[in-house]
PDB file of C-alpha atoms and ligand atoms in Angstrom:
ATOM      1  CA  MET A   1     -25.264   7.568   3.352  1.00  0.00           C
ATOM      2  CA  LYS A   2     -22.494   8.627   0.711  1.00  0.00           C
ATOM      3  CA  LYS A   3     -21.267   5.864  -2.020  1.00  0.00           C
ATOM      4  CA  ALA A   4     -17.663   5.742  -2.093  1.00  0.00           C
ATOM      5  CA  ASN A   5     -16.310   6.256  -5.229  1.00  0.00           C
ATOM      6  CA  ILE A   6     -12.713   6.818  -3.465  1.00  0.00           C
ATOM      7  CA  ILE A   7      -8.627   7.724  -5.074  1.00  0.00           C
ATOM      8  CA  MET A   8      -5.839   6.044  -3.036  1.00  0.00           C
ATOM      9  CA  LEU A   9      -2.624   8.472  -3.429  1.00  0.00           C
ATOM     10  CA  GLY A  10       0.299   8.070  -2.914  1.00  0.00           C
ATOM     11  CA  ALA A  11       4.014   6.243  -3.891  1.00  0.00           C
ATOM     12  CA  PRO A  12       4.438   2.974  -5.006  1.00  0.00           C
ATOM     13  CA  GLY A  13       5.210   0.873  -1.592  1.00  0.00           C
ATOM     14  CA  SER A  14       2.882   4.104   1.066  1.00  0.00           C
ATOM     15  CA  GLY A  15       0.539   1.093   1.992  1.00  0.00           C
ATOM     16  CA  LYS A  16      -2.328   2.060  -0.714  1.00  0.00           C
ATOM     17  CA  GLY A  17      -3.151  -1.563  -1.999  1.00  0.00           C
ATOM     18  CA  THR A  18      -3.423  -2.708   1.775  1.00  0.00           C
ATOM     19  CA  ARG A  19      -5.979   0.083   2.810  1.00  0.00           C
ATOM     20  CA  ALA A  20      -7.620   0.054  -0.419  1.00  0.00           C
ATOM     21  CA  VAL A  21      -7.936  -3.359   0.152  1.00  0.00           C
ATOM     22  CA  ALA A  22      -9.842  -3.375   3.927  1.00  0.00           C
ATOM     23  CA  LEU A  23     -12.147  -0.104   2.308  1.00  0.00           C
ATOM     24  CA  CYS A  24     -13.385  -2.504   0.095  1.00  0.00           C
ATOM     25  CA  GLU A  25     -14.386  -5.204   2.612  1.00  0.00           C
ATOM     26  CA  VAL A  26     -15.644  -2.398   4.753  1.00  0.00           C
ATOM     27  CA  LEU A  27     -17.435  -0.951   2.035  1.00  0.00           C
ATOM     28  CA  ASN A  28     -18.335  -3.968   0.170  1.00  0.00           C
ATOM     29  CA  ILE A  29     -17.354  -1.788  -3.020  1.00  0.00           C
ATOM     30  CA  VAL A  30     -14.873  -2.547  -6.095  1.00  0.00           C
ATOM     31  CA  GLN A  31     -10.775  -2.145  -6.072  1.00  0.00           C
ATOM     32  CA  VAL A  32      -9.852  -0.838  -9.242  1.00  0.00           C
ATOM     33  CA  ALA A  33      -5.642  -1.368  -8.638  1.00  0.00           C
ATOM     34  CA  THR A  34      -4.644  -0.907 -12.843  1.00  0.00           C
ATOM     35  CA  GLY A  35      -1.088  -2.477 -11.367  1.00  0.00           C
ATOM     36  CA  ASP A  36      -3.038  -5.188 -11.002  1.00  0.00           C
ATOM     37  CA  LEU A  37      -5.282  -5.064 -14.159  1.00  0.00           C
ATOM     38  CA  PHE A  38      -2.028  -4.693 -16.127  1.00  0.00           C
ATOM     39  CA  ARG A  39       0.005  -7.672 -14.602  1.00  0.00           C
ATOM     40  CA  PHE A  40      -3.830 -10.108 -14.883  1.00  0.00           C
ATOM     41  CA  ASN A  41      -3.456  -9.080 -18.543  1.00  0.00           C
ATOM     42  CA  LEU A  42       0.215  -9.908 -18.990  1.00  0.00           C
ATOM     43  CA  LYS A  43      -0.209 -13.340 -16.445  1.00  0.00           C
ATOM     44  CA  ASN A  44      -2.527 -14.174 -19.669  1.00  0.00           C
ATOM     45  CA  LYS A  45      -0.421 -12.878 -21.876  1.00  0.00           C
ATOM     46  CA  THR A  46      -3.576 -10.009 -23.886  1.00  0.00           C
ATOM     47  CA  GLU A  47      -1.716  -7.749 -26.416  1.00  0.00           C
ATOM     48  CA  LEU A  48      -2.495  -4.889 -23.264  1.00  0.00           C
ATOM     49  CA  GLY A  49      -0.385  -7.267 -21.051  1.00  0.00           C
ATOM     50  CA  LEU A  50       2.721  -7.540 -22.549  1.00  0.00           C
ATOM     51  CA  LEU A  51       2.746  -4.176 -24.370  1.00  0.00           C
ATOM     52  CA  ALA A  52       2.464  -3.009 -20.783  1.00  0.00           C
ATOM     53  CA  LYS A  53       5.069  -4.969 -19.614  1.00  0.00           C
ATOM     54  CA  THR A  54       7.704  -3.138 -22.027  1.00  0.00           C
ATOM     55  CA  TYR A  55       6.819   0.183 -19.564  1.00  0.00           C
ATOM     56  CA  MET A  56       6.210  -1.634 -16.775  1.00  0.00           C
ATOM     57  CA  ASP A  57       9.760  -3.573 -16.904  1.00  0.00           C
ATOM     58  CA  LYS A  58      12.037   0.013 -17.215  1.00  0.00           C
ATOM     59  CA  GLY A  59       9.035   1.571 -14.250  1.00  0.00           C
ATOM     60  CA  GLU A  60       7.684   4.020 -16.743  1.00  0.00           C
ATOM     61  CA  LEU A  61       3.730   4.873 -16.576  1.00  0.00           C
ATOM     62  CA  VAL A  62       2.103   2.831 -19.103  1.00  0.00           C
ATOM     63  CA  PRO A  63       1.000   5.389 -21.572  1.00  0.00           C
ATOM     64  CA  ASP A  64      -2.561   8.269 -20.285  1.00  0.00           C
ATOM     65  CA  GLY A  65      -4.603   6.423 -23.425  1.00  0.00           C
ATOM     66  CA  ILE A  66      -4.302   2.484 -22.820  1.00  0.00           C
ATOM     67  CA  THR A  67      -4.580   2.992 -18.904  1.00  0.00           C
ATOM     68  CA  ALA A  68      -7.739   5.091 -19.208  1.00  0.00           C
ATOM     69  CA  ASP A  69      -9.379   3.062 -21.821  1.00  0.00           C
ATOM     70  CA  MET A  70      -8.636  -0.095 -19.148  1.00  0.00           C
ATOM     71  CA  VAL A  71      -9.845   2.070 -16.069  1.00  0.00           C
ATOM     72  CA  LYS A  72     -13.285   3.281 -17.719  1.00  0.00           C
ATOM     73  CA  GLN A  73     -14.685  -0.255 -19.420  1.00  0.00           C
ATOM     74  CA  ARG A  74     -13.615  -1.548 -15.937  1.00  0.00           C
ATOM     75  CA  LEU A  75     -15.608   1.260 -13.767  1.00  0.00           C
ATOM     76  CA  SER A  76     -18.159   0.477 -16.341  1.00  0.00           C
ATOM     77  CA  GLU A  77     -18.738  -3.027 -15.072  1.00  0.00           C
ATOM     78  CA  PRO A  78     -22.455  -3.383 -13.508  1.00  0.00           C
ATOM     79  CA  ASP A  79     -20.301  -4.123  -9.782  1.00  0.00           C
ATOM     80  CA  ALA A  80     -18.678  -0.135  -9.876  1.00  0.00           C
ATOM     81  CA  LYS A  81     -22.245   1.692  -9.565  1.00  0.00           C
ATOM     82  CA  ASN A  82     -21.865   0.703  -6.117  1.00  0.00           C
ATOM     83  CA  GLY A  83     -19.037   2.312  -5.197  1.00  0.00           C
ATOM     84  CA  PHE A  84     -15.067   1.844  -6.126  1.00  0.00           C
ATOM     85  CA  VAL A  85     -11.197   2.217  -4.397  1.00  0.00           C
ATOM     86  CA  LEU A  86      -8.742   3.286  -7.602  1.00  0.00           C
ATOM     87  CA  ASP A  87      -6.051   2.316  -6.476  1.00  0.00           C
ATOM     88  CA  GLY A  88      -2.816   3.363  -8.910  1.00  0.00           C
ATOM     89  CA  PHE A  89      -5.222   5.762 -11.092  1.00  0.00           C
ATOM     90  CA  PRO A  90      -4.527   8.644 -11.996  1.00  0.00           C
ATOM     91  CA  ARG A  91      -1.186   8.725 -12.089  1.00  0.00           C
ATOM     92  CA  SER A  92      -0.768  12.331 -13.623  1.00  0.00           C
ATOM     93  CA  ILE A  93      -2.701  15.395 -13.916  1.00  0.00           C
ATOM     94  CA  GLY A  94      -3.386  14.103 -18.150  1.00  0.00           C
ATOM     95  CA  GLN A  95      -4.868  11.243 -16.256  1.00  0.00           C
ATOM     96  CA  ALA A  96      -6.766  12.685 -13.908  1.00  0.00           C
ATOM     97  CA  GLU A  97      -8.604  15.292 -16.624  1.00  0.00           C
ATOM     98  CA  MET A  98      -9.310  11.989 -18.760  1.00  0.00           C
ATOM     99  CA  LEU A  99     -10.776  10.236 -15.171  1.00  0.00           C
ATOM    100  CA  ASP A 100     -12.689  13.239 -14.695  1.00  0.00           C
ATOM    101  CA  LYS A 101     -14.122  12.657 -18.821  1.00  0.00           C
ATOM    102  CA  ILE A 102     -14.833   9.057 -17.813  1.00  0.00           C
ATOM    103  CA  LEU A 103     -16.817  10.141 -14.675  1.00  0.00           C
ATOM    104  CA  GLU A 104     -18.759  12.250 -16.462  1.00  0.00           C
ATOM    105  CA  ASP A 105     -19.581   9.797 -19.169  1.00  0.00           C
ATOM    106  CA  ILE A 106     -20.860   7.421 -16.158  1.00  0.00           C
ATOM    107  CA  GLY A 107     -23.126  10.012 -14.461  1.00  0.00           C
ATOM    108  CA  GLU A 108     -20.228   9.342 -11.535  1.00  0.00           C
ATOM    109  CA  SER A 109     -18.132  11.505  -9.135  1.00  0.00           C
ATOM    110  CA  ILE A 110     -15.302  11.320  -6.551  1.00  0.00           C
ATOM    111  CA  SER A 111     -16.393  11.340  -3.363  1.00  0.00           C
ATOM    112  CA  ALA A 112     -12.712  11.753  -1.088  1.00  0.00           C
ATOM    113  CA  VAL A 113      -9.437  11.141  -2.683  1.00  0.00           C
ATOM    114  CA  PHE A 114      -6.954   9.607  -0.060  1.00  0.00           C
ATOM    115  CA  TYR A 115      -3.373  10.488   0.304  1.00  0.00           C
ATOM    116  CA  LEU A 116      -0.347   8.819   1.687  1.00  0.00           C
ATOM    117  CA  ASP A 117       2.707  11.033   2.260  1.00  0.00           C
ATOM    118  CA  VAL A 118       5.375   8.531   3.611  1.00  0.00           C
ATOM    119  CA  PRO A 119       9.089   9.859   2.935  1.00  0.00           C
ATOM    120  CA  ASP A 120      11.670   7.351   0.519  1.00  0.00           C
ATOM    121  CA  ASP A 121      13.770   5.914   3.158  1.00  0.00           C
ATOM    122  CA  GLU A 122      10.319   4.113   4.632  1.00  0.00           C
ATOM    123  CA  ILE A 123       8.811   3.717   1.155  1.00  0.00           C
ATOM    124  CA  ILE A 124      12.713   1.368   0.300  1.00  0.00           C
ATOM    125  CA  ARG A 125      12.369  -0.181   3.532  1.00  0.00           C
ATOM    126  CA  ARG A 126       8.748  -1.392   3.045  1.00  0.00           C
ATOM    127  CA  ILE A 127       9.387  -1.796  -0.672  1.00  0.00           C
ATOM    128  CA  SER A 128      12.020  -4.675  -0.039  1.00  0.00           C
ATOM    129  CA  GLY A 129      10.458  -7.561   1.639  1.00  0.00           C
ATOM    130  CA  ARG A 130       6.921  -7.226  -0.079  1.00  0.00           C
ATOM    131  CA  MET A 131       5.745  -9.351  -1.805  1.00  0.00           C
ATOM    132  CA  ILE A 132       2.049 -10.804  -3.776  1.00  0.00           C
ATOM    133  CA  CYS A 133      -0.273 -13.178  -3.993  1.00  0.00           C
ATOM    134  CA  LYS A 134       0.024 -14.760  -7.833  1.00  0.00           C
ATOM    135  CA  ASP A 135      -3.767 -15.305  -7.835  1.00  0.00           C
ATOM    136  CA  CYS A 136      -5.692 -12.748  -6.154  1.00  0.00           C
ATOM    137  CA  GLN A 137      -2.808  -9.777  -6.243  1.00  0.00           C
ATOM    138  CA  THR A 138      -3.021  -9.326  -1.602  1.00  0.00           C
ATOM    139  CA  PRO A 139      -0.459  -7.855  -0.599  1.00  0.00           C
ATOM    140  CA  TYR A 140       1.897  -8.909   2.302  1.00  0.00           C
ATOM    141  CA  HIS A 141       5.172  -7.831   4.245  1.00  0.00           C
ATOM    142  CA  LYS A 142       7.584 -10.287   5.012  1.00  0.00           C
ATOM    143  CA  GLU A 143       8.010  -7.696   8.991  1.00  0.00           C
ATOM    144  CA  PHE A 144       5.037  -5.925   9.119  1.00  0.00           C
ATOM    145  CA  ASN A 145       2.265  -8.315   7.786  1.00  0.00           C
ATOM    146  CA  PRO A 146       3.618 -11.661   6.694  1.00  0.00           C
ATOM    147  CA  PRO A 147       1.498 -14.565   5.534  1.00  0.00           C
ATOM    148  CA  LYS A 148       0.597 -16.963   8.516  1.00  0.00           C
ATOM    149  CA  VAL A 149       2.249 -20.164   6.655  1.00  0.00           C
ATOM    150  CA  ASP A 150       5.905 -18.462   4.899  1.00  0.00           C
ATOM    151  CA  GLY A 151       5.388 -18.123   0.883  1.00  0.00           C
ATOM    152  CA  VAL A 152       1.430 -19.027   0.644  1.00  0.00           C
ATOM    153  CA  CYS A 153      -1.273 -16.398   0.427  1.00  0.00           C
ATOM    154  CA  ASP A 154      -4.078 -16.820   3.536  1.00  0.00           C
ATOM    155  CA  LYS A 155      -7.034 -16.174   1.616  1.00  0.00           C
ATOM    156  CA  CYS A 156      -6.612 -18.070  -1.597  1.00  0.00           C
ATOM    157  CA  GLY A 157      -3.601 -20.594  -0.967  1.00  0.00           C
ATOM    158  CA  GLY A 158      -2.117 -18.976  -3.583  1.00  0.00           C
ATOM    159  CA  GLN A 159       2.103 -18.694  -3.807  1.00  0.00           C
ATOM    160  CA  LEU A 160       3.610 -15.306  -3.484  1.00  0.00           C
ATOM    161  CA  PHE A 161       6.053 -13.853  -4.704  1.00  0.00           C
ATOM    162  CA  ILE A 162       8.131 -10.508  -5.290  1.00  0.00           C
ATOM    163  CA  ARG A 163       6.890  -8.537  -8.081  1.00  0.00           C
ATOM    164  CA  ASP A 164      10.033  -7.220 -10.801  1.00  0.00           C
ATOM    165  CA  ASP A 165       9.962  -3.966 -10.600  1.00  0.00           C
ATOM    166  CA  ASP A 166      10.466  -4.284  -6.873  1.00  0.00           C
ATOM    167  CA  LYS A 167      13.999  -4.452  -7.516  1.00  0.00           C
ATOM    168  CA  PRO A 168      15.862  -1.487  -6.501  1.00  0.00           C
ATOM    169  CA  GLU A 169      17.101   0.009  -9.362  1.00  0.00           C
ATOM    170  CA  THR A 170      13.730   0.638 -10.904  1.00  0.00           C
ATOM    171  CA  VAL A 171      12.148   1.214  -7.620  1.00  0.00           C
ATOM    172  CA  LYS A 172      13.678   4.086  -7.369  1.00  0.00           C
ATOM    173  CA  LYS A 173      13.221   5.636 -11.628  1.00  0.00           C
ATOM    174  CA  ARG A 174       9.139   4.173  -9.880  1.00  0.00           C
ATOM    175  CA  LEU A 175       9.518   7.165  -6.836  1.00  0.00           C
ATOM    176  CA  ASP A 176      11.070   9.801  -9.308  1.00  0.00           C
ATOM    177  CA  VAL A 177       8.308   9.174 -11.526  1.00  0.00           C
ATOM    178  CA  PHE A 178       6.117   9.722  -8.761  1.00  0.00           C
ATOM    179  CA  LYS A 179       7.525  13.033  -7.361  1.00  0.00           C
ATOM    180  CA  SER A 180       7.398  13.793 -11.013  1.00  0.00           C
ATOM    181  CA  SER A 181       3.856  13.075 -12.276  1.00  0.00           C
ATOM    182  CA  THR A 182       1.729  12.395  -9.359  1.00  0.00           C
ATOM    183  CA  LYS A 183       2.812  14.283  -6.890  1.00  0.00           C
ATOM    184  CA  PRO A 184       0.733  17.102  -8.341  1.00  0.00           C
ATOM    185  CA  LEU A 185      -2.273  15.401  -8.070  1.00  0.00           C
ATOM    186  CA  VAL A 186      -2.231  16.665  -4.476  1.00  0.00           C
ATOM    187  CA  ASP A 187      -2.513  20.066  -5.410  1.00  0.00           C
ATOM    188  CA  PHE A 188      -5.193  19.230  -8.000  1.00  0.00           C
ATOM    189  CA  TYR A 189      -7.580  17.538  -5.160  1.00  0.00           C
ATOM    190  CA  SER A 190      -6.843  20.040  -2.600  1.00  0.00           C
ATOM    191  CA  LYS A 191      -8.076  22.958  -4.733  1.00  0.00           C
ATOM    192  CA  ARG A 192     -11.347  20.624  -5.163  1.00  0.00           C
ATOM    193  CA  GLY A 193     -10.939  20.458  -1.515  1.00  0.00           C
ATOM    194  CA  LEU A 194     -11.146  16.479  -1.213  1.00  0.00           C
ATOM    195  CA  ILE A 195      -8.180  15.375   0.095  1.00  0.00           C
ATOM    196  CA  VAL A 196      -8.432  13.510   2.646  1.00  0.00           C
ATOM    197  CA  LYS A 197      -4.419  13.164   4.767  1.00  0.00           C
ATOM    198  CA  LEU A 198      -3.934   9.369   6.675  1.00  0.00           C
ATOM    199  CA  PRO A 199      -1.311   8.269   9.242  1.00  0.00           C
ATOM    200  CA  SER A 200       1.382   6.890   7.080  1.00  0.00           C
ATOM    201  CA  GLU A 201       1.622   4.153   9.722  1.00  0.00           C
ATOM    202  CA  LEU A 202      -1.807   1.664  10.588  1.00  0.00           C
ATOM    203  CA  SER A 203      -2.787   1.452  13.937  1.00  0.00           C
ATOM    204  CA  ALA A 204      -2.679  -1.193  16.229  1.00  0.00           C
ATOM    205  CA  SER A 205      -5.822  -2.222  15.350  1.00  0.00           C
ATOM    206  CA  GLY A 206      -5.159  -2.676  11.484  1.00  0.00           C
ATOM    207  CA  ALA A 207      -5.940  -1.951   7.786  1.00  0.00           C
ATOM    208  CA  VAL A 208      -9.518  -2.842   8.264  1.00  0.00           C
ATOM    209  CA  ALA A 209      -9.884  -1.176  11.755  1.00  0.00           C
ATOM    210  CA  ASP A 210      -8.526   1.943  10.515  1.00  0.00           C
ATOM    211  CA  MET A 211     -10.669   2.288   7.167  1.00  0.00           C
ATOM    212  CA  ARG A 212     -14.583   1.059   9.023  1.00  0.00           C
ATOM    213  CA  GLU A 213     -13.175   4.299  11.060  1.00  0.00           C
ATOM    214  CA  LEU A 214     -12.810   6.752   8.110  1.00  0.00           C
ATOM    215  CA  SER A 215     -15.582   5.448   6.240  1.00  0.00           C
ATOM    216  CA  LYS A 216     -18.179   6.271   9.507  1.00  0.00           C
ATOM    217  CA  LYS A 217     -16.260   9.558   9.815  1.00  0.00           C
ATOM    218  CA  LEU A 218     -17.051  10.864   6.317  1.00  0.00           C
ATOM    219  CA  GLY A 219     -20.107   9.372   6.641  1.00  0.00           C
ATOM    220  CA  PHE A 220     -19.691   6.184   4.122  1.00  0.00           C
ATOM    221  CA  ILE A 221     -21.223   3.956   6.651  1.00  0.00           C
TER     222      ILE A 221
HETATM  223  P1  AMP B 301       1.706  -0.772  -8.954  1.00  0.00           P
HETATM  224  O1  AMP B 301       1.205  -2.191  -8.689  1.00  0.00           O
HETATM  225  O2  AMP B 301       0.487   0.593  -8.867  1.00  0.00           O
HETATM  226  O3  AMP B 301       2.581   0.042  -8.268  1.00  0.00           O
HETATM  227  O4  AMP B 301       1.875  -0.592 -10.877  1.00  0.00           O
HETATM  228  C1  AMP B 301       3.195  -1.123 -11.033  1.00  0.00           C
HETATM  229  C2  AMP B 301       3.107  -0.638 -12.566  1.00  0.00           C
HETATM  230  O5  AMP B 301       2.264  -0.532 -14.201  1.00  0.00           O
HETATM  231  C3  AMP B 301       3.640   1.417 -12.774  1.00  0.00           C
HETATM  232  O6  AMP B 301       4.743   1.255 -12.444  1.00  0.00           O
HETATM  233  C4  AMP B 301       3.807   1.368 -13.950  1.00  0.00           C
HETATM  234  O7  AMP B 301       4.521   1.050 -15.175  1.00  0.00           O
HETATM  235  C5  AMP B 301       2.382   0.685 -14.521  1.00  0.00           C
HETATM  236  N1  AMP B 301       0.844   1.107 -13.991  1.00  0.00           N
HETATM  237  C6  AMP B 301      -0.004   1.228 -13.322  1.00  0.00           C
HETATM  238  N2  AMP B 301      -1.012   1.693 -13.406  1.00  0.00           N
HETATM  239  C7  AMP B 301      -0.539   3.505 -14.375  1.00  0.00           C
HETATM  240  C8  AMP B 301      -1.158   4.689 -13.911  1.00  0.00           C
HETATM  241  N3  AMP B 301      -2.484   4.597 -14.058  1.00  0.00           N
HETATM  242  N4  AMP B 301      -0.357   4.640 -15.792  1.00  0.00           N
HETATM  243  C9  AMP B 301       0.595   3.969 -15.731  1.00  0.00           C
HETATM  244  N5  AMP B 301       0.903   3.369 -15.564  1.00  0.00           N
HETATM  245  C10 AMP B 301       0.520   2.597 -14.873  1.00  0.00           C
END
C-alpha cells in the first residue's frame, strides 16, 4: 500500500473539509486543518490564536512563517507518521516551498494533491448555510448535510455555529485571496504530476464511499 500524505486544494467552501474528514476515516490518518488549528488556539486564547484572529477576521492569510511553524509542529507529532491530509495548507507558492522544506526535514513527501474546482456562485451558495461544531469542528450544511438534531453535532453532541468569516463580505475577500494566492498551486503541483481532480459534487453514496473508491484507485488501500 502507498502511504497517503495528501493535500486538499480548493476554494473556501469547495468541500475540502468534508472530503478530508472522510479520507481520514477511510485511511485512518490525521487531518491537519490550519483553519481549525487557528480556531482551536483562539478558543483557548493562546498568543497564536489572538494573533491569527486579526487576519482571519479580515479574510486575510496569517503570515507564512507563523503558519508553517504550526504545521511543522503538528506534522512532527507521532500520529502523523501513518499519513495525513493537509486541509487549508499550503495556500500560496511560498507556503508550498516551506512545506517542501518541512517534509524534507521530517523525511516525508507528498503522495497526491486532491483539487476541487467549484464555480464562485456555487461556493457562495455552499458557504451560506455552513455550520461547524464548536467542539470537534465537524462541518455541516443546513441544506446539503444537515445534522440529525438542529444545531447539535451528530458526532459529539457539541453546539453548531456559523463562523464569523463566513459572512458575505469576508467570503468575497477570501475568494479573491484564493484566486490570487492559492490557485497558482494547481499549476505548481501539476508540473510534479501530483494533481488529482475531484468531482465538485459528491456522488449519491456520499463522501466516505467516494473517498474509499478513490483511495483504492490510487493504491492507498
Ligand atoms: P479555513 O478554515 O481553512 O477557511 O481558514 C480560515 C482562515 O484561517 C483563513 O481565512 C486564514 O485567515 C486563516 N488560515 C487558514 N489556513 C491558512 C494558511 N495556510 N495560511 C494563512 N492563513 C490561513
